[in-house]
Short mmCIF file of N, CA and C and ligand atoms in Angstrom, two decimals:
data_model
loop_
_atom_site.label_atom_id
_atom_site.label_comp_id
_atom_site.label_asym_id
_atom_site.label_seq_id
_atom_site.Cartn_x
_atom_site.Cartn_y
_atom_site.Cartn_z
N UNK A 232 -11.06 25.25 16.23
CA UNK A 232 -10.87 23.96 16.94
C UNK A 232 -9.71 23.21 16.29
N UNK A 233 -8.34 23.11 16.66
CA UNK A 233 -7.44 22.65 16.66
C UNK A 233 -7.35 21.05 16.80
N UNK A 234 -7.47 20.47 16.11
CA UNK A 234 -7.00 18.82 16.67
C UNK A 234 -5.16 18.43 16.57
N UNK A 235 -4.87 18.59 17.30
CA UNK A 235 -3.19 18.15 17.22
C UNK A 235 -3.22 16.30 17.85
N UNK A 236 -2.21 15.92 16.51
CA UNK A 236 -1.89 14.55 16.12
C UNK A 236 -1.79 13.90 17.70
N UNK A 237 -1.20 14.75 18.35
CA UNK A 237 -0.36 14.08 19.75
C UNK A 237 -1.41 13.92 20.88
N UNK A 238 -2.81 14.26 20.54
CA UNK A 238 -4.23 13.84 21.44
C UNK A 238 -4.91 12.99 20.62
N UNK A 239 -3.91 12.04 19.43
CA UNK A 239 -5.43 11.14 19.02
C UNK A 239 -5.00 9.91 19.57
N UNK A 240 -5.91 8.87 19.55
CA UNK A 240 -5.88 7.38 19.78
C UNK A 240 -4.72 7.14 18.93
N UNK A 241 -3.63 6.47 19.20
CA UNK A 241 -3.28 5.04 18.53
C UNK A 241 -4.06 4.11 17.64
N UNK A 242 -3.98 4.40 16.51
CA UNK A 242 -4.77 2.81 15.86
C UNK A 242 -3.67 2.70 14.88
N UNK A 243 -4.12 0.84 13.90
CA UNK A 243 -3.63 0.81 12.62
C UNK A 243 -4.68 1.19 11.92
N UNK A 244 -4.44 2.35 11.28
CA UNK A 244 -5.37 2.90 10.22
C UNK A 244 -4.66 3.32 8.91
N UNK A 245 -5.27 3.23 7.74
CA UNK A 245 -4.12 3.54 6.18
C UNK A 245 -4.44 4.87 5.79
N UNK A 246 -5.44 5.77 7.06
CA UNK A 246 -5.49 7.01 6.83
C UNK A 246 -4.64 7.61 8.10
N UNK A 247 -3.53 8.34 7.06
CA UNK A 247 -2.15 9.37 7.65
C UNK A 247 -2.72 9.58 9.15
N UNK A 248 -1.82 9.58 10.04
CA UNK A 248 -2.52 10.46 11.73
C UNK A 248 -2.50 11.99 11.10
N UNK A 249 -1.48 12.79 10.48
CA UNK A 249 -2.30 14.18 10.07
C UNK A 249 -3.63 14.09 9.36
N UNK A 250 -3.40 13.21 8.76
CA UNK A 250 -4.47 13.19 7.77
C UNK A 250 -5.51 13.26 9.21
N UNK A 251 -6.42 12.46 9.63
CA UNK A 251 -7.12 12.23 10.97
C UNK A 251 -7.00 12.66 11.87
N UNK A 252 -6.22 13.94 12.05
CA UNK A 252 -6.48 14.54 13.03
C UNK A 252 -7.06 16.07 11.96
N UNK A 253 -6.55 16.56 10.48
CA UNK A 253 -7.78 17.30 10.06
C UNK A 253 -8.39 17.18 9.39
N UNK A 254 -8.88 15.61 9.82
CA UNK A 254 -10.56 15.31 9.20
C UNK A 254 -11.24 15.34 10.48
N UNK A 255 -10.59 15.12 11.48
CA UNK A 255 -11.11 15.61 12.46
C UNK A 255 -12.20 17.10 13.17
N UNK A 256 -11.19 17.70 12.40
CA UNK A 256 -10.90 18.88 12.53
C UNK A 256 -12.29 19.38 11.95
N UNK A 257 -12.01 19.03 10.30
CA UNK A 257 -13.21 19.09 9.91
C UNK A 257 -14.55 19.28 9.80
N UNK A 258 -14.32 17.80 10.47
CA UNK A 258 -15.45 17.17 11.24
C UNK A 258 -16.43 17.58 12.13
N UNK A 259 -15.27 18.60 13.26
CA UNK A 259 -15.50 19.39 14.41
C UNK A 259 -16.08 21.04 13.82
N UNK A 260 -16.28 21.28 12.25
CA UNK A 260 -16.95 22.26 12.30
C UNK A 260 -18.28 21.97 11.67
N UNK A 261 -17.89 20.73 11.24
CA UNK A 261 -19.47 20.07 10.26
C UNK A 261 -20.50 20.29 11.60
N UNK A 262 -19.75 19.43 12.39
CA UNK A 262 -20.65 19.59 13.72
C UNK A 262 -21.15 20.83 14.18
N UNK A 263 -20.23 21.53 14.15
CA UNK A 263 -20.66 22.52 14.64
C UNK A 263 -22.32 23.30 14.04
N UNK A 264 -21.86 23.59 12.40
CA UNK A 264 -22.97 24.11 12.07
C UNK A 264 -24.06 23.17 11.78
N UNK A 265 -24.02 21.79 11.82
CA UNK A 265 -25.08 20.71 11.41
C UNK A 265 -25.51 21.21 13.03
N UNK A 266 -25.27 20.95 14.57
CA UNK A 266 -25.63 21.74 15.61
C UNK A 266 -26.53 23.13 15.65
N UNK A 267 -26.11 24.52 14.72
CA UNK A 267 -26.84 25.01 14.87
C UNK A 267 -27.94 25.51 13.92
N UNK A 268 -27.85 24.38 12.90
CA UNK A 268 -29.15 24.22 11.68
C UNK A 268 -30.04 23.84 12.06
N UNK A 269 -29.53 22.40 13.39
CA UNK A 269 -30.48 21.69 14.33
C UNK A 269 -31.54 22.50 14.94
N UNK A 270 -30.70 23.58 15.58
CA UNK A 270 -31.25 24.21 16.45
C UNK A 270 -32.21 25.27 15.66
N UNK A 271 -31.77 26.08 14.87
CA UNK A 271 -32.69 27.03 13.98
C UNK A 271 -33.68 26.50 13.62
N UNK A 272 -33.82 25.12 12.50
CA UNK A 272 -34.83 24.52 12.53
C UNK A 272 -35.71 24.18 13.27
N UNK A 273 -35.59 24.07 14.32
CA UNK A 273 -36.40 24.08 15.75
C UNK A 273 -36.87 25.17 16.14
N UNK A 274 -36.27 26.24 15.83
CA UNK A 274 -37.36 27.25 16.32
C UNK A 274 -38.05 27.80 15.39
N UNK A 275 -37.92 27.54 13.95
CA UNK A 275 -39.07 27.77 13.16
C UNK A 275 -39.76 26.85 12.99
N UNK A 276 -40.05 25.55 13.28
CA UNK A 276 -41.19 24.04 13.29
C UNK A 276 -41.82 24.93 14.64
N UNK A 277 -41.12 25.70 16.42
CA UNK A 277 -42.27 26.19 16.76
C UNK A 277 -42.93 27.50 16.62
N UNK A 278 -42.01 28.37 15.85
CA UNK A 278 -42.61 29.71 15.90
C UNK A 278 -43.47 30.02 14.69
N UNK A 279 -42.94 28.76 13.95
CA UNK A 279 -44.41 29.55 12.86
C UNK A 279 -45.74 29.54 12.50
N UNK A 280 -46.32 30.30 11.91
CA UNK A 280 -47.76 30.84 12.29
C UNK A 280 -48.31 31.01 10.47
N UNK A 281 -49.66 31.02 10.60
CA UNK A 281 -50.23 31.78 9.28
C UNK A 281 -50.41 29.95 8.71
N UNK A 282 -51.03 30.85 7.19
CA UNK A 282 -51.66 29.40 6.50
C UNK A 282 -50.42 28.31 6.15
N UNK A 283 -49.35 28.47 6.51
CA UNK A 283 -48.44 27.09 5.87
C UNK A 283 -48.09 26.65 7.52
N UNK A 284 -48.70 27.09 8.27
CA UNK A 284 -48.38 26.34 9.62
C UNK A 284 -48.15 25.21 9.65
N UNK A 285 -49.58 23.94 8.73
CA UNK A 285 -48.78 22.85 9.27
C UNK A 285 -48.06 22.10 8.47
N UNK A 286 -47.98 22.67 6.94
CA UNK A 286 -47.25 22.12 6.06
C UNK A 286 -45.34 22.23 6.50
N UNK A 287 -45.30 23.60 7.06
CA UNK A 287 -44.15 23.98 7.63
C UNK A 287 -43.51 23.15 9.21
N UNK A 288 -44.63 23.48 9.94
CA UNK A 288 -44.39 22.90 11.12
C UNK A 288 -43.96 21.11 10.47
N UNK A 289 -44.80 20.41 9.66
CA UNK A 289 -44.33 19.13 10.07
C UNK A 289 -43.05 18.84 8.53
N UNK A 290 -42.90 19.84 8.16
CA UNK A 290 -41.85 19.81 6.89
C UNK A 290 -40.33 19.75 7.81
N UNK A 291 -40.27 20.60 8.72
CA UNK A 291 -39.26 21.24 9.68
C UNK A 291 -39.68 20.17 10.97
N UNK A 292 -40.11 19.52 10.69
CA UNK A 292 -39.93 18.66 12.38
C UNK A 292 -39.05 17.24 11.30
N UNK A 293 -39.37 16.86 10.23
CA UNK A 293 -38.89 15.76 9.49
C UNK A 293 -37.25 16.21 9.58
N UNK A 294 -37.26 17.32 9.20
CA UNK A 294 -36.16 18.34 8.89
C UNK A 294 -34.67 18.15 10.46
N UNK A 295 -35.69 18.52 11.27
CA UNK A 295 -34.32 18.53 12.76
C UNK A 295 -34.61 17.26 13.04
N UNK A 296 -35.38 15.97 13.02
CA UNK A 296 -35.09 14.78 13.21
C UNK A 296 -33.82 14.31 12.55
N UNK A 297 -33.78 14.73 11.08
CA UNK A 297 -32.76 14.03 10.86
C UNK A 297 -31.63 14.97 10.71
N UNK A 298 -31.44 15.60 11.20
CA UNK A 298 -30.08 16.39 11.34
C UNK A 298 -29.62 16.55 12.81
N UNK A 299 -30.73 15.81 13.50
CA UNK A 299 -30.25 15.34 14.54
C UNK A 299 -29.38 13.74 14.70
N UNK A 300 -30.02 13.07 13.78
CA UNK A 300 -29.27 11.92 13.72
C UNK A 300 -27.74 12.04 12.98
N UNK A 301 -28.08 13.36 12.52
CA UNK A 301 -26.58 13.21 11.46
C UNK A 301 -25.77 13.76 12.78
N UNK A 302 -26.24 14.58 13.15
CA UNK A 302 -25.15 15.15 14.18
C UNK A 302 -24.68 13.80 14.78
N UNK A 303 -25.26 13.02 15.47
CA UNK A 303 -24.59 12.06 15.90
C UNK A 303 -24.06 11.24 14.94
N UNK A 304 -23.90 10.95 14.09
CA UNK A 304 -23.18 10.67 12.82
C UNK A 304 -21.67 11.21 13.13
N UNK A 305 -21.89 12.37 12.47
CA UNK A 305 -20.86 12.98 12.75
C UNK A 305 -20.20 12.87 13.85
N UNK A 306 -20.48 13.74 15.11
CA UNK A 306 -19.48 13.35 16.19
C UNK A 306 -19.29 11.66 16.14
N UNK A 307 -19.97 10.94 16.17
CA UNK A 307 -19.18 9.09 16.21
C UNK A 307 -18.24 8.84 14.93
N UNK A 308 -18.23 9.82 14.23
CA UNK A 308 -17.07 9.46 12.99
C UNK A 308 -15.40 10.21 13.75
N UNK A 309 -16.08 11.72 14.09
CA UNK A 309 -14.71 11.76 14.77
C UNK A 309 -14.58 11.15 15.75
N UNK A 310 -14.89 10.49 16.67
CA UNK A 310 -14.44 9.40 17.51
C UNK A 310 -13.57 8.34 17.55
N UNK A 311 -14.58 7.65 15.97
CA UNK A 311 -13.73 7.07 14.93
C UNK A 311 -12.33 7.03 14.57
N UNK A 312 -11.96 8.51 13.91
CA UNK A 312 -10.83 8.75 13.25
C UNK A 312 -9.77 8.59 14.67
N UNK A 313 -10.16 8.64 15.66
CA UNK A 313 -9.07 8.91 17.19
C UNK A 313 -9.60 9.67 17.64
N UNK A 314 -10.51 11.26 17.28
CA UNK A 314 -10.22 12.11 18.21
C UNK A 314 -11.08 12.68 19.20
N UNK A 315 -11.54 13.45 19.81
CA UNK A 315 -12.49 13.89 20.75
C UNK A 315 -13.28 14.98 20.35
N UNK A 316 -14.42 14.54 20.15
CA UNK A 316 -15.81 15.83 19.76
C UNK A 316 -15.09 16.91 20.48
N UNK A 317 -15.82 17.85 19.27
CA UNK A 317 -15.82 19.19 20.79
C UNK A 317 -17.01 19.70 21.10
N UNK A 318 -16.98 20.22 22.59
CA UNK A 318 -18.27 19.72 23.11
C UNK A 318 -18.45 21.72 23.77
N UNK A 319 -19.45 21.78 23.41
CA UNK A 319 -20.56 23.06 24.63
C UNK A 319 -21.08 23.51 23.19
N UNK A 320 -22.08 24.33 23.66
CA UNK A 320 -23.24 24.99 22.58
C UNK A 320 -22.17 26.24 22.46
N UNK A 321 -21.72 26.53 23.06
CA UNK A 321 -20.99 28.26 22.83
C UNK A 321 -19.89 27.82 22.06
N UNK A 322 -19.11 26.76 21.88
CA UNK A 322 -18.26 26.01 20.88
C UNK A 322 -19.27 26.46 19.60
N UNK A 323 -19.96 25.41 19.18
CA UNK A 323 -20.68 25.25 18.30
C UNK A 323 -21.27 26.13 17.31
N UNK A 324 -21.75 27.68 18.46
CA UNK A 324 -21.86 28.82 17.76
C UNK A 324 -20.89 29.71 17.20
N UNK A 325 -19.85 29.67 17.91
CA UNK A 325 -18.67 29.91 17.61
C UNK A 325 -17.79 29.73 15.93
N UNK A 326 -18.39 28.10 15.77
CA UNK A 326 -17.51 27.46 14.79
C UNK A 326 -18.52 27.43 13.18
N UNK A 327 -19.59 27.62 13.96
CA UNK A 327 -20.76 27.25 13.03
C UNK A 327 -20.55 28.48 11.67
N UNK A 328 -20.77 27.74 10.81
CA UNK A 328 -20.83 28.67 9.08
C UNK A 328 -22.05 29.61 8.92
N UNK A 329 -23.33 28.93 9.93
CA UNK A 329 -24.42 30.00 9.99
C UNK A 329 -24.39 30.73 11.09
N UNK A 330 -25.17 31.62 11.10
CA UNK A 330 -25.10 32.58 12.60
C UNK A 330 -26.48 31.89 13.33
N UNK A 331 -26.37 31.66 14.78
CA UNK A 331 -27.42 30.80 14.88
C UNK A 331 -28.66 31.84 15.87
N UNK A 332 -29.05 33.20 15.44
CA UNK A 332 -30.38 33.46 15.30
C UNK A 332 -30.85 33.26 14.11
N UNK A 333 -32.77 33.71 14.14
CA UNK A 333 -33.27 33.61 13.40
C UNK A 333 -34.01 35.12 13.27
N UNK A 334 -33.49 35.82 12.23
CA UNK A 334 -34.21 36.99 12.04
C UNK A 334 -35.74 36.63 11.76
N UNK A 335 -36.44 37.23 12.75
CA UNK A 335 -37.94 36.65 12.33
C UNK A 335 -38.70 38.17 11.89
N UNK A 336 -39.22 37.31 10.59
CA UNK A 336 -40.35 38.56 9.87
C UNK A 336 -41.72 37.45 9.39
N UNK A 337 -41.49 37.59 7.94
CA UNK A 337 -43.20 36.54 7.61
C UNK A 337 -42.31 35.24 7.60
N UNK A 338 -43.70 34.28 7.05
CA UNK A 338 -43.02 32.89 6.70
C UNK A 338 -42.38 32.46 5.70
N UNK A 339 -42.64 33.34 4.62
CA UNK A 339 -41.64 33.53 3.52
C UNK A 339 -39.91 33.62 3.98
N UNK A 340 -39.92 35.04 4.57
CA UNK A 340 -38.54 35.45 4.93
C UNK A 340 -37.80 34.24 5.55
N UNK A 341 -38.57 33.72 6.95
CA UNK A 341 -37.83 32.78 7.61
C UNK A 341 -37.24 31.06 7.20
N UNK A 342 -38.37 30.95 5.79
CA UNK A 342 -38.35 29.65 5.22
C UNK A 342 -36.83 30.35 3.97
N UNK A 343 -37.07 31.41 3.77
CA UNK A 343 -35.77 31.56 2.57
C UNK A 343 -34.56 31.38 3.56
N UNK A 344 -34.34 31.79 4.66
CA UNK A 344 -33.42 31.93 5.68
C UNK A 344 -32.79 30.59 5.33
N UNK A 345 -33.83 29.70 6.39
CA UNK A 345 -33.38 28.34 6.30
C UNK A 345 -33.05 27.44 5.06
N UNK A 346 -33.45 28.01 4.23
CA UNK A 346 -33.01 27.40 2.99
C UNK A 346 -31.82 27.51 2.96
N UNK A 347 -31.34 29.04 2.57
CA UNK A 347 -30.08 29.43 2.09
C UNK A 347 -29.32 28.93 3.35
N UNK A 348 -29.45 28.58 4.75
CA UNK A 348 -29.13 27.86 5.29
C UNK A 348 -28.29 26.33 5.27
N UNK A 349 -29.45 25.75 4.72
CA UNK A 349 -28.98 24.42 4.39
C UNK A 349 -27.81 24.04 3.55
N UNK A 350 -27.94 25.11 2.44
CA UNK A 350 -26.97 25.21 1.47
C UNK A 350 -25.42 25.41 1.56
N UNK A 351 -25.55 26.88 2.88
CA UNK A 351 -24.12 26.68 3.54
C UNK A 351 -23.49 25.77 4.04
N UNK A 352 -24.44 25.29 4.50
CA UNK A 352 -24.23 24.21 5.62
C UNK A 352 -23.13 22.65 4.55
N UNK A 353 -24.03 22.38 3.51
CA UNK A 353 -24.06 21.79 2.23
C UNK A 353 -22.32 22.03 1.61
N UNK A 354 -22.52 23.46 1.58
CA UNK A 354 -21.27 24.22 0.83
C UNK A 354 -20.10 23.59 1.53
N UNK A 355 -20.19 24.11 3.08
CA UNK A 355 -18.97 23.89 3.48
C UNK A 355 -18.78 22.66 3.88
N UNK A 356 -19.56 21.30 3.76
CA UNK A 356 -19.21 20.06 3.69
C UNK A 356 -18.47 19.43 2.48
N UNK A 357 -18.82 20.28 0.96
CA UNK A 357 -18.76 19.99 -0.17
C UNK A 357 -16.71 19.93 -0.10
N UNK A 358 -16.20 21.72 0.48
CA UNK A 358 -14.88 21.38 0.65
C UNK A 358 -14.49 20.40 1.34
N UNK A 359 -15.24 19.78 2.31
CA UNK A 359 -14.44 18.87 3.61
C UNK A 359 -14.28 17.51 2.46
N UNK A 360 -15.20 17.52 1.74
CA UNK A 360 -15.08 15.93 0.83
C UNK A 360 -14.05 16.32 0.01
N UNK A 361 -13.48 16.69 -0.88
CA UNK A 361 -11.73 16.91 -1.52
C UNK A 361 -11.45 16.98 -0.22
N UNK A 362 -11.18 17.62 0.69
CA UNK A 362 -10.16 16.95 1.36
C UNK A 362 -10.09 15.60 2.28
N UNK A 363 -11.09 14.93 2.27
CA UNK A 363 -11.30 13.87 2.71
C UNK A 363 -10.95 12.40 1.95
N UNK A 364 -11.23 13.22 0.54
CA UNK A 364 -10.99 12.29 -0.71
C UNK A 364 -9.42 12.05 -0.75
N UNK A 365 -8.52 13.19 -0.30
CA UNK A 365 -7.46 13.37 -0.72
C UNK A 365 -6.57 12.68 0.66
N UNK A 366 -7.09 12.96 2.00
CA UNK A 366 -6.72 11.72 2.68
C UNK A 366 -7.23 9.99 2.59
N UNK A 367 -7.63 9.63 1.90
CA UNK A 367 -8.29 8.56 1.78
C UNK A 367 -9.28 8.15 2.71
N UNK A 368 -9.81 9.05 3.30
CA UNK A 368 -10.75 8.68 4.57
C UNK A 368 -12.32 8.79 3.52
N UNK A 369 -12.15 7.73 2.87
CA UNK A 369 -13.84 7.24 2.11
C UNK A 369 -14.97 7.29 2.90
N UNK A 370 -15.07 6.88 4.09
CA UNK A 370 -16.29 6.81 4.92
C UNK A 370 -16.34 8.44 5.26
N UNK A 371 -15.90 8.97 5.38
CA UNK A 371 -15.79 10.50 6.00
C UNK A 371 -16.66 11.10 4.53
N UNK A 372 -15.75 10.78 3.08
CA UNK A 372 -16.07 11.45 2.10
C UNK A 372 -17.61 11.05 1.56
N UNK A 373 -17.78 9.92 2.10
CA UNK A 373 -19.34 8.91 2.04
C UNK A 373 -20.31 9.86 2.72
N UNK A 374 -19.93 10.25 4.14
CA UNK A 374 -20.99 10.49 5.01
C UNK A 374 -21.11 11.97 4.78
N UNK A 375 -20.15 13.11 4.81
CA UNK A 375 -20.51 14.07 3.87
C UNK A 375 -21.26 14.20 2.50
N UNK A 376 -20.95 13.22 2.16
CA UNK A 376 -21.88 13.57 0.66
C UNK A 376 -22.80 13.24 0.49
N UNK A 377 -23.27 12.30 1.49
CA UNK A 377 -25.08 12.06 1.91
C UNK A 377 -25.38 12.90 2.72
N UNK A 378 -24.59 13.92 3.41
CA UNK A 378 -25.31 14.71 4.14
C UNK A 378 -25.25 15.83 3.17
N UNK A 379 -24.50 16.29 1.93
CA UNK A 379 -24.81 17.05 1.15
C UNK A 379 -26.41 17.08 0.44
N UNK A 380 -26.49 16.07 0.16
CA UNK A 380 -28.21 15.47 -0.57
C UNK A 380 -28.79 15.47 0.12
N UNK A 381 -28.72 15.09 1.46
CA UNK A 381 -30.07 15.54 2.47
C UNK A 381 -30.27 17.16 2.13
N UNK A 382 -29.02 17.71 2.66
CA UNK A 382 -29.66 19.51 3.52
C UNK A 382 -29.32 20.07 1.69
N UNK A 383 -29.27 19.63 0.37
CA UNK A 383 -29.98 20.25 -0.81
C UNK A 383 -31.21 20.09 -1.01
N UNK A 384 -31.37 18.71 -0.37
CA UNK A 384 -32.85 18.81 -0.74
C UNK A 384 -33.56 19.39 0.35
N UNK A 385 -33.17 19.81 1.44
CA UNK A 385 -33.84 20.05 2.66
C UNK A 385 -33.97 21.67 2.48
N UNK A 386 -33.34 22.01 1.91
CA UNK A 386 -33.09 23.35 1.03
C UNK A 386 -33.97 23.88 -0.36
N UNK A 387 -34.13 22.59 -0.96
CA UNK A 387 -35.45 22.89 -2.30
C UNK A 387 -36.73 22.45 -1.65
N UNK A 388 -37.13 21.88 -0.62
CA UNK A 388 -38.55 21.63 0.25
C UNK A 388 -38.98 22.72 0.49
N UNK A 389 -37.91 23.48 1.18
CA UNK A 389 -38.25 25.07 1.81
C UNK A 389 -38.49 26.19 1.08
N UNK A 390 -37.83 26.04 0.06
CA UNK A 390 -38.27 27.22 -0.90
C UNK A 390 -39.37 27.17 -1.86
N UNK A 391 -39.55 25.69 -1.87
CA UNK A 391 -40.62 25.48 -2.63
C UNK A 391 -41.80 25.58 -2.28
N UNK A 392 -41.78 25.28 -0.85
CA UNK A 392 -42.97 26.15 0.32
C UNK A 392 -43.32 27.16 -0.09
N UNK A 393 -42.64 28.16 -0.63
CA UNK A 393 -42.87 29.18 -0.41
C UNK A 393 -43.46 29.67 -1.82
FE1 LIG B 213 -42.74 19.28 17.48
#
């Protein structure tokens, strides 16, 4: 997902238009895989079964609530910066850092999944903040790095399930 300078808004902003168009950019893959963590998490809050059912089920419903709100986070930040979400689910899978099935075996397997999940997810926000830091876009480098501490810890819940 390409953001070129010459499709963003006009503003006065003291963050560079390159700069904001690849934090944009960024932005547009945070989304992407915060999109299909959303979604994975959702189908293990309904597919799972056995004795951690409801510790799991309502661990993983806390879990895509709020990575649903981040998603919208996110896309309204690139909005923010000038530029335009990018939008369809086949985008999303596309761009996303995880692969968005869920190999299903026990509840062990599928809770380590999502863990090591979160972490990617985590990882590749961790680069977007240096470079966010390095355009001066603070709110960008803010909202990544609270979404880093969510999906680590959303990441030691799950394994500790187990
Ligand atoms: Fe539910």
């Amino acid at each position: 997902m390409t953001v070129k300078t010459k499709d963003l808004r006009e503003m006065k902003s003291d963050i560079k238009k390159t700069d904001r168009a690849k934090m944009a950019e960024k932005l547009g893959a945070t989304l992407a895989s915060t999109y299909v963590l959303y979604q994975k998490t959702q189908s293990v809050h309904w597919n799972v079964t056995g004795p951690l059912f409801v510790s799991v089920h309502k661990l993983t419903e806390g879990q895509y609530e709020d990575l649903a709100a981040s998603i919208d986070a996110i896309a309204e930040r690139i909005r923010a910066l000038g530029a335009k979400t990018p939008v369809g689910l086949s985008t999303y899978i596309n761009e996303s850092v995880i692969d968005d099935q869920v190999e299903w075996g026990d509840v062990e397997a599928m809770l380590k999944q999502l863990s090591d999940d979160n972490l990617a997810v985590a990882n590749q926000m961790r680069e977007f903040v240096k470079i966010a830091d390095e355009a001066d876009d603070v709110f960008t480098a803010d909202l990544l790095t609270a979404r880093i501490g969510a999906l680590e810890e959303a990441s030691w819940m799950l394994s500790a399930s187990l």
